[in-house]
Coordinates of C-alpha atoms in Angstrom, one line a residue:
X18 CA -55.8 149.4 38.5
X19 CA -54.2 149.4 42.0
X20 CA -54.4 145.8 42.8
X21 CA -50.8 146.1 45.2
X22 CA -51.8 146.7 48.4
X23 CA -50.1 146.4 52.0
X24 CA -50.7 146.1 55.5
X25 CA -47.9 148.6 57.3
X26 CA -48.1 147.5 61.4
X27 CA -45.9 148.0 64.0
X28 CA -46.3 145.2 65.6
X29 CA -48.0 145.1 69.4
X30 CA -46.2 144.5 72.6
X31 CA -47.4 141.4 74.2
X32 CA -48.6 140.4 78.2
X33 CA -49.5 136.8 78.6
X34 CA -52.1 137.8 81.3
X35 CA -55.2 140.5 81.8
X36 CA -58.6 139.5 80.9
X37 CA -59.0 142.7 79.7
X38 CA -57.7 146.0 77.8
X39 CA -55.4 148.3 79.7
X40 CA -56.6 150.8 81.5
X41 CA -58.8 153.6 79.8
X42 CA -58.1 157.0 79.8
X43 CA -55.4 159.5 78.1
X44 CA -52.9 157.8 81.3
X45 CA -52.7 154.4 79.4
X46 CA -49.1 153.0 80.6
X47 CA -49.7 149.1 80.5
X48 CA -49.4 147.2 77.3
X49 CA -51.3 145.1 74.7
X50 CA -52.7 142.2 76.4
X51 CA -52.2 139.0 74.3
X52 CA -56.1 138.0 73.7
X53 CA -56.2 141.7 72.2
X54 CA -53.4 140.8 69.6
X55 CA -55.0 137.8 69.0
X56 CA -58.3 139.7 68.5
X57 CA -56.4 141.9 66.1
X58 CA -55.1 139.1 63.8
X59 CA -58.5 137.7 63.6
X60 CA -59.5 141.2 62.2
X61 CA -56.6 140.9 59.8
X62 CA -57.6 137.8 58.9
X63 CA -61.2 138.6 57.9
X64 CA -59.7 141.4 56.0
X65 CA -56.8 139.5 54.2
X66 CA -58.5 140.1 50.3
X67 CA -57.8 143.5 50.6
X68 CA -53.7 144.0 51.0
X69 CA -51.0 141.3 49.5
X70 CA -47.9 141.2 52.2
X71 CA -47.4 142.6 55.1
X72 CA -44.8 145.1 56.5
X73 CA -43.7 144.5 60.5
X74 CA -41.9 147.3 61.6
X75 CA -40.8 146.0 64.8
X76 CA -40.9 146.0 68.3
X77 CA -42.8 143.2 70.5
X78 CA -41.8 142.7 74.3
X79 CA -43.1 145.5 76.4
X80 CA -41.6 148.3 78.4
X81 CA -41.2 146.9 81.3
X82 CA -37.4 146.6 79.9
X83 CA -35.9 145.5 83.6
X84 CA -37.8 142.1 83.9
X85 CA -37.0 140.8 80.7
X86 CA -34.8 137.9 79.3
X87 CA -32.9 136.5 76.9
X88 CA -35.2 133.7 76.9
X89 CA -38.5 136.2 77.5
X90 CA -37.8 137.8 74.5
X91 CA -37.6 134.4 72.8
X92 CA -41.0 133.1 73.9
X93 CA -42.6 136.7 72.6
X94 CA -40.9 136.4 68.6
X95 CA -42.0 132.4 68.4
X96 CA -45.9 134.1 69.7
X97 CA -46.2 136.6 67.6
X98 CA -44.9 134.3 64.5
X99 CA -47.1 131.8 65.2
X100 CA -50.1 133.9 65.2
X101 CA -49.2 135.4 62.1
X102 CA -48.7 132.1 60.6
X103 CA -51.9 130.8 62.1
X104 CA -54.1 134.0 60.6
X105 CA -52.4 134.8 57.8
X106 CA -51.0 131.4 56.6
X107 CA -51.3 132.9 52.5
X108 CA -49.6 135.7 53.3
X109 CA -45.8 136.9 53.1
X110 CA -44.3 138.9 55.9
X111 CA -41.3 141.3 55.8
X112 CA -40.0 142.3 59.2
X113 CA -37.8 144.4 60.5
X114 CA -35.9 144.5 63.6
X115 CA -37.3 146.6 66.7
X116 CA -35.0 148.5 69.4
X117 CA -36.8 146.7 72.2
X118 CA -36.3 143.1 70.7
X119 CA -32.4 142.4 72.6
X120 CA -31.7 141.8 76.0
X121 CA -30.8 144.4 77.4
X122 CA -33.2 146.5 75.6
X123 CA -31.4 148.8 72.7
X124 CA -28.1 146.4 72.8
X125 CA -26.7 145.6 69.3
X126 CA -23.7 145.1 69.5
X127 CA -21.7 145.1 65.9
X128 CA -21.1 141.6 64.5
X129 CA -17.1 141.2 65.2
X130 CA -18.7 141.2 69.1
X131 CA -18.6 137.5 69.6
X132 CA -19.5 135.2 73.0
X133 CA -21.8 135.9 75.6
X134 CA -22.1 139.7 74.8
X135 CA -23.1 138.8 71.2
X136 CA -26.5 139.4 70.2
X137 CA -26.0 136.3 67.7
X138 CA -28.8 134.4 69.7
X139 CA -31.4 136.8 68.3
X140 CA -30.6 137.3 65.1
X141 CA -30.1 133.2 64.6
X142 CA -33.5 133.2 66.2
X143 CA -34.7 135.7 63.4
X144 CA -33.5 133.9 60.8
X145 CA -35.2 130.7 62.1
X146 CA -38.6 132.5 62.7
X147 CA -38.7 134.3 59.5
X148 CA -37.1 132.0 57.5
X149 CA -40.5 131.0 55.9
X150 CA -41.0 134.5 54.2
X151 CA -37.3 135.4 53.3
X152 CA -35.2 133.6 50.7
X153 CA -31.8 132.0 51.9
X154 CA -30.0 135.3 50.6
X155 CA -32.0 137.1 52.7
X156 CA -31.2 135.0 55.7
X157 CA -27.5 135.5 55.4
X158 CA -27.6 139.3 56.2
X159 CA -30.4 138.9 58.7
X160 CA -27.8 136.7 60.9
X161 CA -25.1 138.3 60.1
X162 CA -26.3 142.1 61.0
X163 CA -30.0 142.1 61.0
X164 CA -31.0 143.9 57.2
X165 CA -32.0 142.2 54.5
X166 CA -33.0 142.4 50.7
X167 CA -35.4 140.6 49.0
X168 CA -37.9 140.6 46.4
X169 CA -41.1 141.0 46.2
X170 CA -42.6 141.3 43.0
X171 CA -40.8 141.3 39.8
X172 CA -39.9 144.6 39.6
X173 CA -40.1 146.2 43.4
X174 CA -37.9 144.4 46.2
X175 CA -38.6 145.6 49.9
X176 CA -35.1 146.3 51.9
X177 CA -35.3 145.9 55.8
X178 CA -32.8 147.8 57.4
X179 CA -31.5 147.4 61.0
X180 CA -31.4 151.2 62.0
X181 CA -30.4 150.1 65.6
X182 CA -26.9 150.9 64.3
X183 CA -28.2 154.3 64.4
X184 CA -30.0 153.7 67.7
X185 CA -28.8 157.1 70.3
X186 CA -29.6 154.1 72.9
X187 CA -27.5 151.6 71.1
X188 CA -24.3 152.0 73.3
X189 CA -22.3 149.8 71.2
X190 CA -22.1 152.7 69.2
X191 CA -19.1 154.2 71.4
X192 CA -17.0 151.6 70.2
X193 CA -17.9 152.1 66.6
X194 CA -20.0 154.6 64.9
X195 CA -18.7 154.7 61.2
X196 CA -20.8 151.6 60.0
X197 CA -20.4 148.5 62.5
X198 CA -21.5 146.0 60.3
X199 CA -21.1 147.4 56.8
X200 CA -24.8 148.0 56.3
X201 CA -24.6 151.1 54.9
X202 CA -22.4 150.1 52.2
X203 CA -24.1 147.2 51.8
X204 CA -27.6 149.6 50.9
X205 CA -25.6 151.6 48.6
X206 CA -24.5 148.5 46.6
X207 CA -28.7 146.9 46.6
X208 CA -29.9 150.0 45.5
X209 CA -27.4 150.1 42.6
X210 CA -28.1 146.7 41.8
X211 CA -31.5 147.7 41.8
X212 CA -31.3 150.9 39.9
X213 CA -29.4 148.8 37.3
X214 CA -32.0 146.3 36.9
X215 CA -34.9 148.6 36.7
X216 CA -36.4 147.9 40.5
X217 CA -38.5 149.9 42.3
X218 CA -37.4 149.6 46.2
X219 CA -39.5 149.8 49.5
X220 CA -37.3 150.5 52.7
X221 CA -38.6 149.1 56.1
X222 CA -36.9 150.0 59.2
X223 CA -37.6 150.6 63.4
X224 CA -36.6 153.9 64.2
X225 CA -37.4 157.0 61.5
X226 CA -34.1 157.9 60.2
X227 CA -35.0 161.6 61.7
X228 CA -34.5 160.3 65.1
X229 CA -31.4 158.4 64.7
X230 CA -28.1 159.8 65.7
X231 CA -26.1 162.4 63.7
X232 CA -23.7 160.9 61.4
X233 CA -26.3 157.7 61.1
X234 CA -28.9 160.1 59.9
X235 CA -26.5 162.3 57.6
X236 CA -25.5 159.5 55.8
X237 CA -28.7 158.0 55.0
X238 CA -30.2 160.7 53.8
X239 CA -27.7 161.1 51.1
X240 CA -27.9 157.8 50.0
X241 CA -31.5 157.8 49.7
X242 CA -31.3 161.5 48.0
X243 CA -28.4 159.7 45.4
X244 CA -31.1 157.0 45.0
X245 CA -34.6 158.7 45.0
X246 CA -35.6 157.7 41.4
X247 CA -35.1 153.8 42.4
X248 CA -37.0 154.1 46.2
X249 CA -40.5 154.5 46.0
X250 CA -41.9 154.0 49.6
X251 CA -40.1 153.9 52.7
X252 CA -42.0 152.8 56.6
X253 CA -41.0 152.8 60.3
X254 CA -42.4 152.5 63.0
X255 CA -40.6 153.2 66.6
X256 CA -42.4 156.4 67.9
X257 CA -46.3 154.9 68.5
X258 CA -47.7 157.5 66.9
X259 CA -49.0 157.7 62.8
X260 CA -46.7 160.3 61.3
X261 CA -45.0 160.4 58.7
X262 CA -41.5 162.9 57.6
X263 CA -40.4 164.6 54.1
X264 CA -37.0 164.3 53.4
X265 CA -35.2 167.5 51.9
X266 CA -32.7 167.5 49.1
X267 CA -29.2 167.9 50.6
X268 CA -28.2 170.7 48.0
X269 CA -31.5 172.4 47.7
X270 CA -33.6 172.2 51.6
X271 CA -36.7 173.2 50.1
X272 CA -37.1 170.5 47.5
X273 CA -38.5 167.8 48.8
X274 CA -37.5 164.1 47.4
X275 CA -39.1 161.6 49.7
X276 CA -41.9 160.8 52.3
X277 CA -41.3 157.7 55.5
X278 CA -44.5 156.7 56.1
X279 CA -44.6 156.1 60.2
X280 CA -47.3 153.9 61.0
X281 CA -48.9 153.8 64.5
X282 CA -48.7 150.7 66.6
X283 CA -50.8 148.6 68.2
X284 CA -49.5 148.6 72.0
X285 CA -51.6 151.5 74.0
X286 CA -48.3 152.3 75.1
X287 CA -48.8 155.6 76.4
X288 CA -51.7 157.3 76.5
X289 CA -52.8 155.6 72.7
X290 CA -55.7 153.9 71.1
X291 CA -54.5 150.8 68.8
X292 CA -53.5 151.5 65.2
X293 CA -52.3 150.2 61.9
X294 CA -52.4 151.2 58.4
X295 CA -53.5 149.7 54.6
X296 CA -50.9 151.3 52.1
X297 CA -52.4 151.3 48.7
X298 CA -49.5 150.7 45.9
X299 CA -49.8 150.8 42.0
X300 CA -50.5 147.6 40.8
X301 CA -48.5 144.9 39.3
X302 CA -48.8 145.4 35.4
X303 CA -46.0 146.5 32.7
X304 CA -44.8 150.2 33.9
X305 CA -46.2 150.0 37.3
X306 CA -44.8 152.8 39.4
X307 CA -44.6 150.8 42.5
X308 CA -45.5 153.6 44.2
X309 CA -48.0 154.7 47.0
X310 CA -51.1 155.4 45.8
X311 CA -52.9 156.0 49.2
X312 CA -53.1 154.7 52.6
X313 CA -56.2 154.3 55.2
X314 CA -55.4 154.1 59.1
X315 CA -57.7 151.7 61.1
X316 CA -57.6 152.0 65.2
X317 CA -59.6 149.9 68.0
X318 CA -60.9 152.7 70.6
X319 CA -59.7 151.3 74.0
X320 CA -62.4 153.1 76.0
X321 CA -64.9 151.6 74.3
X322 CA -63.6 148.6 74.0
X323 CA -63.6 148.2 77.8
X324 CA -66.8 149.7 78.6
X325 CA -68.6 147.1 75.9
X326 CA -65.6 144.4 76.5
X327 CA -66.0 144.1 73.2
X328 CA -63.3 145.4 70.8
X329 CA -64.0 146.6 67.9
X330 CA -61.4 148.1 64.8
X331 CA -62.8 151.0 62.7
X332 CA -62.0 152.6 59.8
X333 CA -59.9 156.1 60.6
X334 CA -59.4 157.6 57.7
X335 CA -57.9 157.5 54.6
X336 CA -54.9 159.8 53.9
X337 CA -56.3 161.5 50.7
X338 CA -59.7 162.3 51.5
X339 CA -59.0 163.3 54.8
X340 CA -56.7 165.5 54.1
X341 CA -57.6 166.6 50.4
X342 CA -54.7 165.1 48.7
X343 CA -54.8 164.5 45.1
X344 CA -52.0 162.3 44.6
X345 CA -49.2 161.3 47.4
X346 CA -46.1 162.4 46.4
X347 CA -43.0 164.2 48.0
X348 CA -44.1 167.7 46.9
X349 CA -47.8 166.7 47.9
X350 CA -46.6 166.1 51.5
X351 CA -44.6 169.3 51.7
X352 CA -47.4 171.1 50.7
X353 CA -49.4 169.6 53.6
X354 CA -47.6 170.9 56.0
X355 CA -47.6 174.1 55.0
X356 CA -51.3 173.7 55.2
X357 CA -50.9 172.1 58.5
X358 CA -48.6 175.4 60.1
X359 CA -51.3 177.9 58.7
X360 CA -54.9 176.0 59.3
X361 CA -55.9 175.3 62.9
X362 CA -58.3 173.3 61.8
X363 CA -56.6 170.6 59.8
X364 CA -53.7 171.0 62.0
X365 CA -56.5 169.3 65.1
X366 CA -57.0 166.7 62.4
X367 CA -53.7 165.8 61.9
X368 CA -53.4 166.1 66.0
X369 CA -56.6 163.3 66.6
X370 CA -55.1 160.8 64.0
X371 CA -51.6 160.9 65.3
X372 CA -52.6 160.3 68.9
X373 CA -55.2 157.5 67.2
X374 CA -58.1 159.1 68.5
X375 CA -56.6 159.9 72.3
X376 CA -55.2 163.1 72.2
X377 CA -54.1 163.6 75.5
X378 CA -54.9 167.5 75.4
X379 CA -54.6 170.7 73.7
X380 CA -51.6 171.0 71.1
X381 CA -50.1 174.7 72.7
X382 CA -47.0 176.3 70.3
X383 CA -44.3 174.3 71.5
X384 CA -46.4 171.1 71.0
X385 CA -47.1 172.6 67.2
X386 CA -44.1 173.6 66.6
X387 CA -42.3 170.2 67.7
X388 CA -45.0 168.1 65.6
X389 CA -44.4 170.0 62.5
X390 CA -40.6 170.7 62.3
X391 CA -40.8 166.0 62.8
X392 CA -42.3 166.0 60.0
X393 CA -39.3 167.2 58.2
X394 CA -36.0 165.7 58.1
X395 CA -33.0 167.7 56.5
X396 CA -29.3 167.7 56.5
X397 CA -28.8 169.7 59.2
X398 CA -31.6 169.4 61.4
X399 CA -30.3 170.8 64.9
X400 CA -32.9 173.3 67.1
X401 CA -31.4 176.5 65.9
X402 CA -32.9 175.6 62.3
X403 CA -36.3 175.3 63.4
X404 CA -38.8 177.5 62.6
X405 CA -40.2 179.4 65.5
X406 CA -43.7 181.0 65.5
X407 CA -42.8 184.0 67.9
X408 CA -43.0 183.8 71.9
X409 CA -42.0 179.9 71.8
X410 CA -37.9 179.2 71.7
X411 CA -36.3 175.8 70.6
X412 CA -36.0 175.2 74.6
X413 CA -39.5 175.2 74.5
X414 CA -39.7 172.7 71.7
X415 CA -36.8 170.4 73.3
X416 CA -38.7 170.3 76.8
X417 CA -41.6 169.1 75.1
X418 CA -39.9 166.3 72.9
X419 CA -38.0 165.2 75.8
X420 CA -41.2 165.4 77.8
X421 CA -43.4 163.2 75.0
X422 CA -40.9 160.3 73.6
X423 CA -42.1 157.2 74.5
X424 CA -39.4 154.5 72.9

């Protein structure tokens, strides 16, 4: 029986105007208008039987990062919380914190920061919008650094990490990169707790831990390698694309331990159809699992949208049919991307889902090569460990990272 299911979306950027869709095409720069989010919750809505909470992995107020403000970004969190509230009024969400939430974008500054420079005005503002799906102890962290713990089902608790203290934009970081507001220790001691009591763990975060900075990175992969028997799922959202990334043991770098799930996101932001994902998780009876049992991605194509103004969400695919999976574990992910590297084929698969049905073009070596070695994180993941089909150079793949990151 799998009655635990999940919705998994990174939640849309927001414009207050536009009576229609941004602009068609594989140059799609503008973002989600808010009838369109509106639209989507409505589709949630008529859906809602089929998941049991919802996962928000961040980000709302669009790119246009130099004509925001404190109070713009505000209005945009009270929105979006209101329509979930309005839509999905049964329904408990767990959020996490996005890297385009503060003003300026990407500032978090660490807690002792106090005054005008603080960032305590959004993460009182969190606590006060979210207050309605969190429990008070879950509140106390959220104001004090943004992460959170809390339960939800007896025997699996979700853990929402602020991973903008491992944000290479976060410049606060200069001051202090070690662990500016104790969060890491913090996660060492929940997941203790929670290996002591018997409870599963899902981790929600912004930013993938493989794009996070160096030490930020190192670190959390060897707490979650410490900890792998107690975490059982672990979602991000950041990049706009649906991906996903095997972590590595860091004794043994062919062993893998652990899958982040990275679900796509509903702003069009750039050159992307809308996306989110249904994550199906064993169900709540005596010696549940907790874990992921398999997930379907569901996208609204833009194009057509616009041509019929009518927008419609469709059914994508479902992650073990589409990619003949029998099961979704670590080792079942690690052996999909060997499949990926050696089968053309699949790999153009794999391409068309994580572009949501836009790719913007072919996929040439460096494009492969940069798309697969993502989908791995390891200890020591620096360009002279990649693995290089031959005539392509980890130049090559850094040109084309640096050419194709969108957050």
């Amino acid at each position: 029986m799998t009655a635990g299911s999940l919705c998994a979306a990174e939640c849309p950027t927001l414009q207050a105007t536009g009576p229609r869709l941004p602009v068609t095409g594989a140059t799609i720069t503008v973002t989600t208008p808010l009838q369109t989010l509106e639209n989507l919750m409505q589709y949630l809505a008529s859906m809602q039987d089929s998941f049991d909470w919802v996962y928000w992995t961040g980000d709302l107020p669009p790119h246009n990062v130099w004509n925001q403000s404190r109070d713009y970004e505000l209005s945009i969190l009270n929105t979006t919380v209101a329509l979930l509230r309005k839509y999905l009024p049964s329904k408990v969400v767990f959020p996490a914190v996005g890297n385009h939430e503060s003003s300026p974008v990407n500032s978090f500054p660490p807690p002792y920061i106090k005054g005008n420079q603080s960032n305590q005005w959004l993460l009182n503002a969190f606590a006060d919008q979210w207050g309605a799906w969190l429990p008070d102890t879950a509140l106390e962290t959220l104001r004090w650094g943004g992460y959170y713990s809390a339960q939800i089902r007896e025997g699996l608790r979700v853990i929402s990490l602020q991973t903008n203290y491992g944000n290479d934009q976060n410049y606060w970081l200069l001051i202090n990169s070690t662990d500016p507001a104790g969060q890491l220790a913090w996660f060492v001691d929940q997941l203790q707790a929670a290996e002591d009591s018997g409870e599963k763990v899902h981790i929600i975060g912004h930013i993938p831990p493989g794009d996070t900075i160096q030490w930020w990175r190192t670190n959390y992969i060897k707490i979650i390698n410490r900890y792998e028997s107690t975490i059982v799922g672990q979602f991000f959202g950041h990049t706009h694309h649906d991906s996903f990334s095997v972590f590595y043991d860091i004794n043994n770098s062919s062993r893998p331990f652990s899958v982040a799930n990275i679900g796509g996101s509903v702003t069009t932001y750039q050159g992307l159809n809308m996306g989110f994902h249904v994550y199906t998780v064993d169900g709540d009876y005596p010696g549940t699992t907790n874990a992921l049992l398999n997930a379907e991605g569901y996208y609204m194509n833009v194009t057509d949208a616009n041509l019929s103004n009518e927008p419609k969400w469709l059914n994508e695919y479902d992650v073990k049919s589409a990619y003949g999976m029998s099961s979704l574990g670590p080792g079942d992910w690690d052996a999909l991307i060997t499949r990926l590297e050696q089968d053309d084929d699949l790999f153009m698969k794999f391409y068309s889902y994580y572009y949501k049905m836009n790719i913007p073009g072919p996929c040439d070596a460096s494009c492969k090569t940069s798309l697969i070695n993502d989908l791995q994180t390891r200890l020591n993941d620096s360009p002279t460990n990649m693995k290089l089909p031959s005539g392509t150079t980890a130049e090559d793949v850094l040109r084309y990272r640096k050419a194709h990151k969108v957050c």
